[in-house]
Short mmCIF file of C-alpha atoms and ligand atoms in Angstrom, two decimals:
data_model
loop_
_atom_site.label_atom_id
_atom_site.label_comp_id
_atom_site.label_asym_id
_atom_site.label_seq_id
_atom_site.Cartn_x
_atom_site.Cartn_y
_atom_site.Cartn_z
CA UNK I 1 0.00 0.00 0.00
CA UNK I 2 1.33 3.49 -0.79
CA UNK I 3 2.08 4.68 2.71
CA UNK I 4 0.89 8.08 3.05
CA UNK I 5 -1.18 8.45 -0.65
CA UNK I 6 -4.43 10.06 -0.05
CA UNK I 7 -7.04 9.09 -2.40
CA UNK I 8 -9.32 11.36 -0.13
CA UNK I 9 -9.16 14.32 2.03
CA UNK I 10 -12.30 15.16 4.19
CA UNK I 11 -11.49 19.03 5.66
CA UNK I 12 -13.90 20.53 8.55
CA UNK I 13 -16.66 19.20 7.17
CA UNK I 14 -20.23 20.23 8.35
CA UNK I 15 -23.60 19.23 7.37
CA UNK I 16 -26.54 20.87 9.73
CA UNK I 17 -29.85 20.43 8.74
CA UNK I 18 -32.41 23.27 9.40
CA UNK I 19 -35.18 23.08 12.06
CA UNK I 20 -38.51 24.49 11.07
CA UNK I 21 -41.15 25.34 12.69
CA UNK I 22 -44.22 27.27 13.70
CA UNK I 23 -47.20 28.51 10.35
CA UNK I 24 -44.32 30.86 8.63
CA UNK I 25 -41.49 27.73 9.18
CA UNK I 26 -39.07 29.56 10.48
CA UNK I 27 -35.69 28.05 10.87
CA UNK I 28 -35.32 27.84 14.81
CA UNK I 29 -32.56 25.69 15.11
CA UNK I 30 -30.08 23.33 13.31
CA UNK I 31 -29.22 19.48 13.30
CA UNK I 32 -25.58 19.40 13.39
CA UNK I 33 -25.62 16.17 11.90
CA UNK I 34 -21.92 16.67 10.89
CA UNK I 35 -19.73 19.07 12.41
CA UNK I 36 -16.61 19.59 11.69
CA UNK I 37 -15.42 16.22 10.67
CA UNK I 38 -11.93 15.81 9.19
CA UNK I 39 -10.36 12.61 7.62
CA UNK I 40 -8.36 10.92 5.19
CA UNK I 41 -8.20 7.76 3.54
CA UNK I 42 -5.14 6.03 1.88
CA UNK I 43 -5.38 4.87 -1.11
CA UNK I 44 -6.22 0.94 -1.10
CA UNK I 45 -7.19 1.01 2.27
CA UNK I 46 -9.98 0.59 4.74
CA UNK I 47 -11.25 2.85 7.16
CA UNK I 48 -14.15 1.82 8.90
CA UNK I 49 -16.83 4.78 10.16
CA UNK I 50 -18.82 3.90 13.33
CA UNK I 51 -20.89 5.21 16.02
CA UNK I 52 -24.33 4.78 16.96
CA UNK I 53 -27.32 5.17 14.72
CA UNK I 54 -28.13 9.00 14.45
CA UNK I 55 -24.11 10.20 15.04
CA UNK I 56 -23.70 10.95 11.63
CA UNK I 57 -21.88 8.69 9.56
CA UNK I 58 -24.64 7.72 6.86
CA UNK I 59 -25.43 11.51 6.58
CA UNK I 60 -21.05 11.83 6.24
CA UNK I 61 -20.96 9.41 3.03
CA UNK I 62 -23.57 10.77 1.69
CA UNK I 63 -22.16 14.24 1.68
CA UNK I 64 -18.66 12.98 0.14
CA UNK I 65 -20.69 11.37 -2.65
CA UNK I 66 -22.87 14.60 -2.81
CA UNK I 67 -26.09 12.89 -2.33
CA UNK I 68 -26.49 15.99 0.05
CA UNK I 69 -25.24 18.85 -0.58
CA UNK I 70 -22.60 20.42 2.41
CA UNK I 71 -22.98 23.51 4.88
CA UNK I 72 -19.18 23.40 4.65
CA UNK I 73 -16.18 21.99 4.74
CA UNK I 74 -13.84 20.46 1.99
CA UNK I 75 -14.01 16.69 -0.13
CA UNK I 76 -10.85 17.16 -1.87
CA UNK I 77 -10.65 13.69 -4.00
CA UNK I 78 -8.10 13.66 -7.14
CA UNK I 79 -6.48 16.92 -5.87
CA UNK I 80 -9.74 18.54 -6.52
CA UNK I 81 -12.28 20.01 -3.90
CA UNK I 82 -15.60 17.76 -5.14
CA UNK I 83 -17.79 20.39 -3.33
CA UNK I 84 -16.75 23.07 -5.70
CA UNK I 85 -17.57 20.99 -9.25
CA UNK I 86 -19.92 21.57 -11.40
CA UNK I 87 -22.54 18.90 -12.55
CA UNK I 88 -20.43 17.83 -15.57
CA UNK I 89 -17.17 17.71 -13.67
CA UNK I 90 -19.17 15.87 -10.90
CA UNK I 91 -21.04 13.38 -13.16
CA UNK I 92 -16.84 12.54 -14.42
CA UNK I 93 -16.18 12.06 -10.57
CA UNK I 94 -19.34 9.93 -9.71
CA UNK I 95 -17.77 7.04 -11.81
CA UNK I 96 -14.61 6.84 -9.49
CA UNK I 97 -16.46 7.09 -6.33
CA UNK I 98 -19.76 4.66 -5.88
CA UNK I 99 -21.77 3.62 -2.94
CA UNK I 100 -22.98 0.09 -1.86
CA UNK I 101 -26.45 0.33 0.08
CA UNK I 102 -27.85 -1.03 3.76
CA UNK I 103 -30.37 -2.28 2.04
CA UNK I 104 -30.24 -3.38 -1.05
CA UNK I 105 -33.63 -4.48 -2.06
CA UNK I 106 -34.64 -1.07 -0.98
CA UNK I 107 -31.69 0.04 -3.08
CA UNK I 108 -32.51 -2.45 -6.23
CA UNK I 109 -35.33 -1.58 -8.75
CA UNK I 110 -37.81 -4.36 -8.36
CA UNK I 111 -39.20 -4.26 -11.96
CA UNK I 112 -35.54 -4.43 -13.10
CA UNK I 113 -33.43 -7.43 -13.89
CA UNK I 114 -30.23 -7.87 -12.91
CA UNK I 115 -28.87 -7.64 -16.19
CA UNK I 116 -30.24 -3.84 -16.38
CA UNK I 117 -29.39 -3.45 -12.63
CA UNK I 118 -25.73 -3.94 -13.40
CA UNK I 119 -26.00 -2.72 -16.98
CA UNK I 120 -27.41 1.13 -16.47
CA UNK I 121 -24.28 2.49 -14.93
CA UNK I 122 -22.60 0.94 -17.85
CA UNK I 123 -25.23 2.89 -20.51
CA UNK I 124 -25.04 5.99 -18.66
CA UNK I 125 -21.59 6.45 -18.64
CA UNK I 126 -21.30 5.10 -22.45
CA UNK I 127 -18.68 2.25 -20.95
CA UNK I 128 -20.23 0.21 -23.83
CA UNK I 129 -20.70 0.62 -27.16
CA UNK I 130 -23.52 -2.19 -28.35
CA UNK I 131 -25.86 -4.46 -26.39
CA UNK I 132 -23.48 -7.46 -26.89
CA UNK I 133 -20.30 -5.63 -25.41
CA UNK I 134 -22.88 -4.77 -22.26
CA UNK I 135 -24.14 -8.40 -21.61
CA UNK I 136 -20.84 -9.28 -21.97
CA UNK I 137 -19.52 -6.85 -19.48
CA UNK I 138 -22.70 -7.64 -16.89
CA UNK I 139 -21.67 -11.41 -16.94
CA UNK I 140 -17.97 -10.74 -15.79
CA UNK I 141 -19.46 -8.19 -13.22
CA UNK I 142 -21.69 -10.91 -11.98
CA UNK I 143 -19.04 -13.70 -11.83
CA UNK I 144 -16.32 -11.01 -10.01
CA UNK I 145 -19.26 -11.25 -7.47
CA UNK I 146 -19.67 -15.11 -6.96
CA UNK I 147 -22.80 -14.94 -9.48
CA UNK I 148 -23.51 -16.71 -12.40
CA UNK I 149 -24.76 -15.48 -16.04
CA UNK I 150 -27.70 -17.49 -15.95
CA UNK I 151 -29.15 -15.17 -12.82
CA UNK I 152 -29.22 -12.38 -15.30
CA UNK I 153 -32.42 -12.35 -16.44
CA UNK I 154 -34.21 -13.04 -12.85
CA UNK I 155 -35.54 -10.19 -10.48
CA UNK I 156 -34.67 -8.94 -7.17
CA UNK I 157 -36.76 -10.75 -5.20
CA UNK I 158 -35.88 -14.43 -6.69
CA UNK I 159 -32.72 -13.45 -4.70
CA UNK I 160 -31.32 -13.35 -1.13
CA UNK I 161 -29.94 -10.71 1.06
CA UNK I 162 -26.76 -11.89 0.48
CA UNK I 163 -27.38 -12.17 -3.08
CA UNK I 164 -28.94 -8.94 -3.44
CA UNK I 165 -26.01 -7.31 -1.77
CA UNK I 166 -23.48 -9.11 -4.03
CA UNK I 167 -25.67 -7.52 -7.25
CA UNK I 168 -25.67 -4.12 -5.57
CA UNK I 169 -21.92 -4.64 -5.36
CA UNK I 170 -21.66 -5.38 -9.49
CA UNK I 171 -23.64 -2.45 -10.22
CA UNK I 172 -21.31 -0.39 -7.75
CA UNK I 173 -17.80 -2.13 -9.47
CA UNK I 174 -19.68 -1.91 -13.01
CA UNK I 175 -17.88 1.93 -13.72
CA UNK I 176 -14.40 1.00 -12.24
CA UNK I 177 -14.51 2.96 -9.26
CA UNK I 178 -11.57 3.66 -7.10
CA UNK I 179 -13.46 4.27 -3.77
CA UNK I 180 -16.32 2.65 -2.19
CA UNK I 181 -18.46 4.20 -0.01
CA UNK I 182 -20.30 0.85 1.96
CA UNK I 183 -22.86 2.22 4.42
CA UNK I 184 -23.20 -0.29 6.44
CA UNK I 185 -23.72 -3.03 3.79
CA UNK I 186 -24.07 -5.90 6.00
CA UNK I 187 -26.44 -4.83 8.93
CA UNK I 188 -29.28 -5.78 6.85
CA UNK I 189 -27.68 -9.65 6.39
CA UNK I 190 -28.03 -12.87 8.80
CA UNK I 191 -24.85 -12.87 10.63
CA UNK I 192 -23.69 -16.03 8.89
CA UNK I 193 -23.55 -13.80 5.51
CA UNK I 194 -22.06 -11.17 6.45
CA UNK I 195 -18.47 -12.72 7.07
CA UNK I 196 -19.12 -13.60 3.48
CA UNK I 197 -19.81 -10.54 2.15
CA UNK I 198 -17.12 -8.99 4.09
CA UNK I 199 -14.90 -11.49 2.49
CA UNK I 200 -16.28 -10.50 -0.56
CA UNK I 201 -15.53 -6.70 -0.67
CA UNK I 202 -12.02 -7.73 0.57
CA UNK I 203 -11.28 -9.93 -2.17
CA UNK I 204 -12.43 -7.35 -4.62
CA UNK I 205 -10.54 -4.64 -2.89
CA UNK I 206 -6.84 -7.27 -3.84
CA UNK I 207 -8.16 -7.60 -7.09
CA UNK I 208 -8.77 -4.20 -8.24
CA UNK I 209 -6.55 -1.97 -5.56
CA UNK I 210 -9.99 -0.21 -4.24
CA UNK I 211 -10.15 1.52 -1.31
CA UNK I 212 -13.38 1.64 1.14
CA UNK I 213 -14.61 3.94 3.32
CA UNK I 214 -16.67 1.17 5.83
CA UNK I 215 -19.48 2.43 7.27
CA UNK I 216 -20.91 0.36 10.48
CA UNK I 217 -22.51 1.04 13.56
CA UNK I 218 -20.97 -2.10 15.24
CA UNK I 219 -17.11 -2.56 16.06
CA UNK I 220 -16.73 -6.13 15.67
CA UNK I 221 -18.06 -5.79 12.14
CA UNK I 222 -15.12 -3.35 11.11
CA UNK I 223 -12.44 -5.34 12.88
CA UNK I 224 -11.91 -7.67 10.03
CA UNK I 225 -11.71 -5.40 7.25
CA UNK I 226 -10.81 -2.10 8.53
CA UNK I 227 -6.95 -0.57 8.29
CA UNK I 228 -8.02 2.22 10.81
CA UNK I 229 -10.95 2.93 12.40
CA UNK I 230 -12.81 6.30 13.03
CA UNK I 231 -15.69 6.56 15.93
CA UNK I 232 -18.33 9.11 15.76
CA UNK I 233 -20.74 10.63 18.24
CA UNK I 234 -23.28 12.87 17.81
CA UNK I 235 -21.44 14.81 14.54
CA UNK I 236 -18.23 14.56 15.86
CA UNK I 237 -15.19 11.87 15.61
CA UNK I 238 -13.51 11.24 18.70
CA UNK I 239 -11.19 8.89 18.26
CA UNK I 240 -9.24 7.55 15.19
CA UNK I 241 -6.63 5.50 14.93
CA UNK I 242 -4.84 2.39 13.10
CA UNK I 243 -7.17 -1.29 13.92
CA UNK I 244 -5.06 -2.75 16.41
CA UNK I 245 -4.54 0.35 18.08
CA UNK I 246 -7.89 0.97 18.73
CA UNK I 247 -9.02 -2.78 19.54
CA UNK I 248 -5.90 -2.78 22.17
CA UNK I 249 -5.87 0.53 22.84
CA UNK I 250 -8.95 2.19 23.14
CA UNK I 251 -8.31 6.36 24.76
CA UNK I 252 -12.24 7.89 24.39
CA UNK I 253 -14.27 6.23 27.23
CA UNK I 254 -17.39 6.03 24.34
CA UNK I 255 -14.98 3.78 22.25
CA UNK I 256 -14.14 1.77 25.30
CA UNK I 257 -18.01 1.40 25.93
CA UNK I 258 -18.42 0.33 22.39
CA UNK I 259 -15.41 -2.38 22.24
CA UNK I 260 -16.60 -3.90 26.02
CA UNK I 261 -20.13 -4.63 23.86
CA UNK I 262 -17.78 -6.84 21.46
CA UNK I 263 -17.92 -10.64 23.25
CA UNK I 264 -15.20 -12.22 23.65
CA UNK I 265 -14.48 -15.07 21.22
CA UNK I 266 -12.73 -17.36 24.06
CA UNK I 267 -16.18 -18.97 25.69
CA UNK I 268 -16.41 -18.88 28.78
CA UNK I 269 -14.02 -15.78 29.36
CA UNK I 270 -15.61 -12.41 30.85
CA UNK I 271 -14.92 -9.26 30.39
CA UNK I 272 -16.12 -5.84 32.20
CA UNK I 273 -18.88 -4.32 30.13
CA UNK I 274 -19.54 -1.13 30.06
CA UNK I 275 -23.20 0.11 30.22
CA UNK I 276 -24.10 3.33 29.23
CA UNK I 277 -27.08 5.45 30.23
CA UNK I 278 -29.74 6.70 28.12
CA UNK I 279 -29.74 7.02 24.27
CA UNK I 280 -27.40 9.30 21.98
CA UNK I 281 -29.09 13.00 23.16
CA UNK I 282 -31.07 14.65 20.30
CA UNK I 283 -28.42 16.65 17.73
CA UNK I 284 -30.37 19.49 17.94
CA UNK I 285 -29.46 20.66 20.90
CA UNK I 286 -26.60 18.66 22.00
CA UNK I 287 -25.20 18.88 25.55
CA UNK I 288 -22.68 21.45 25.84
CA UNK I 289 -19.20 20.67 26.28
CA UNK I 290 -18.15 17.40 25.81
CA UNK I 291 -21.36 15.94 24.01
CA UNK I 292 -20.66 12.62 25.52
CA UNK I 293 -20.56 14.28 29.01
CA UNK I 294 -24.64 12.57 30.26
CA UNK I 295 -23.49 9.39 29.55
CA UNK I 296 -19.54 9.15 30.11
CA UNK I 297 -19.18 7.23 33.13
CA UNK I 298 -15.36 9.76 33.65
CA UNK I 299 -17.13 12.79 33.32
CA UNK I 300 -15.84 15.84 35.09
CA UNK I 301 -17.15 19.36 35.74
CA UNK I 302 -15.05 20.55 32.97
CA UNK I 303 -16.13 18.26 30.53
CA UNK I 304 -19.55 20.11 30.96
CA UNK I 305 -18.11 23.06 30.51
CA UNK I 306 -15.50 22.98 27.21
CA UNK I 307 -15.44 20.90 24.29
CA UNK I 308 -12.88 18.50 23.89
CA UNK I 309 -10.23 18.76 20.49
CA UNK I 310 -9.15 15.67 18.55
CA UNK I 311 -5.84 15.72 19.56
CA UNK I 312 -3.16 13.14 18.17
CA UNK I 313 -1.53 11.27 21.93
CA UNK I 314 0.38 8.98 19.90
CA UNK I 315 1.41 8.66 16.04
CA UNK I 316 -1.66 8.42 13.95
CA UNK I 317 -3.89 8.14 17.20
CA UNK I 318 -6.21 10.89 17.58
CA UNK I 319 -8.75 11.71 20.49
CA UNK I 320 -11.34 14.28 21.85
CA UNK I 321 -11.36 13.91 25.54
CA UNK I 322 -10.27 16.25 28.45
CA UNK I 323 -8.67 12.74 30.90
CA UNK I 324 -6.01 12.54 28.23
CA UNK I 325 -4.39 15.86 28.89
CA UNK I 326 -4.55 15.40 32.56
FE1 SF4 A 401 -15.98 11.72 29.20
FE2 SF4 A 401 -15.14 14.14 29.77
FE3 SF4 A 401 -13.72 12.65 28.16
FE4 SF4 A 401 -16.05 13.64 27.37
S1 SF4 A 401 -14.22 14.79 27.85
S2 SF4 A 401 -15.34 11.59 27.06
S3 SF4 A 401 -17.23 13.54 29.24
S4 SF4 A 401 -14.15 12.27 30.31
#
């Protein structure tokens, strides 16, 4: 892997959503679904986003990709700031970076095959130039995916999850991309297929040197795959670091909370879980300070007070909390 060769640059990145209400809908507050998230990611590696449901992450991809558009904040992918493109430049862009679904029969069109599933982005882009080439193309897509070109001509609902997922990964490889953007593309599968489809992206990621951002709200499901991990809550990272650092050596007590959820493979062996209170608060008026501060069993009266900063304790080891600098 090219050691420090960023494929993508994430810079203060913020993404609030406007609350309305009252007759005249007047903007009264703001969701601060992202807040000033920064990043990178290597090229041909893995870095797994996770955090509860509602901290973010989804709304994070989704924003790189320019599904949403930004409050602020820089995407700079290819040496160029994505934000700042227009639609022509962008649809050029949208080729190298795709996105794999939770859900993919949500994600699939139901009165589509999968040979015109996997064939639009194909048609779209003009990647082929007569019906023949495409069916041609669709079939190696399908076998890079474990599928076979005899499932072409069935429907998304003759499949399962797994299956489904493995066609919304063909479409996704169908315009060579060089990042993925998988938000959370296994929650939706029994546990028994997602190892495979984990496997899956990983082989795929050997053969043609992509690189993934991982979205999950589970660690144990990043372990596996992930180069370095990033934890959100509530908008914010708060800790990022290399795999084994963080599965070792946890520094944010939320990340600690998270990893003591993880059982133990060894059965029989214990270890100390950590419970928090309550649910994530609501992002529209998140607790001041450190937002973690109602539930964070360390808490202190100046984490009520001032917000942590993501500080790096150790090289390539970043964290927001006010314990480390004491
Ligand atoms: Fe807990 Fe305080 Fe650290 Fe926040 S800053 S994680 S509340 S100890």
């Amino acid at each position: 892997m090219g050691e420090e060769k960023k494929i993508l640059e994430v810079k203060n990145l913020k993404k609030y959503f406007p609350v309305k209400t009252g007759v005249f809908r007047k903007t009264t507050g703001y969701v601060k679904a992202v807040d000033d998230v920064s990043f990178y990611i290597r090229e041909g590696e893995t870095l797994g986003l996770v955090g509860e449901s509602g901290c973010g992450k989804s709304t994070t991809g989704a924003v790189i990709l320019r599904l949403l558009d930004a409050t602020d904040g820089e995407v700079i992918f290819g040496g160029k700031d994505i934000l700042a493109l227009n639609r022509r430049e962008m649809r050029e862009i949208r080729k190298e970076m795709q996105i794999i679904f939770q859900d993919p029969y949500a994600s699939l069109n139901p009165r589509m095959t999968v040979e015109e599933i996997v064939g639009e982005p194909l048609v779209i882009h003009k990647m082929v130039s007569s019906k023949k080439e495409k069916k041609e193309k669709v079939v190696e897509l399908l076998e890079n995916v474990g599928l076979t070109a005899d499932q072409m001509s069935r429907f998304p609902h003759e499949f399962s999850g797994g299956q489904r997922q493995r066609i919304g990964i063909a479409r996704a490889l169908a315009v060579g991309p060089k990042l993925i953007i998988a938000d959370e593309p296994v929650s939706a599968l029994d546990v028994s297929i997602q190892a495979q489809v984990i496997n899956l992206l990983q082989e795929l990621q050997e053969e043609f040197g992509l690189t993934y951002l991982f979205i999950a709200h589970d660690l144990s499901v990043v372990k596996h795959i992930s180069n370095r991990v990033a934890v959100m809550y509530l908008g914010k990272i708060v800790e990022i670091t290399g795999k084994y650092d963080l599965y070792d050596n946890p520094l944010h007590p939320y990340t600690r909370s998270l990893l003591s959820a993880i059982p133990l493979p060894e059965p029989g062996k214990k270890k100390e879980r950590i419970i928090l209170e309550g649910d994530v608060p609501s992002p529209v008026d998140p607790p001041a300070g450190c937002h973690f501060h109602p539930r964070c069993p360390m808490a202190k009266d100046i984490c009520r007070e001032k917000t942590p900063v993501l500080k790096e304790y150790t090289p390539g080891h970043f964290a927001s909390c006010h314990l480390l600098d004491q």
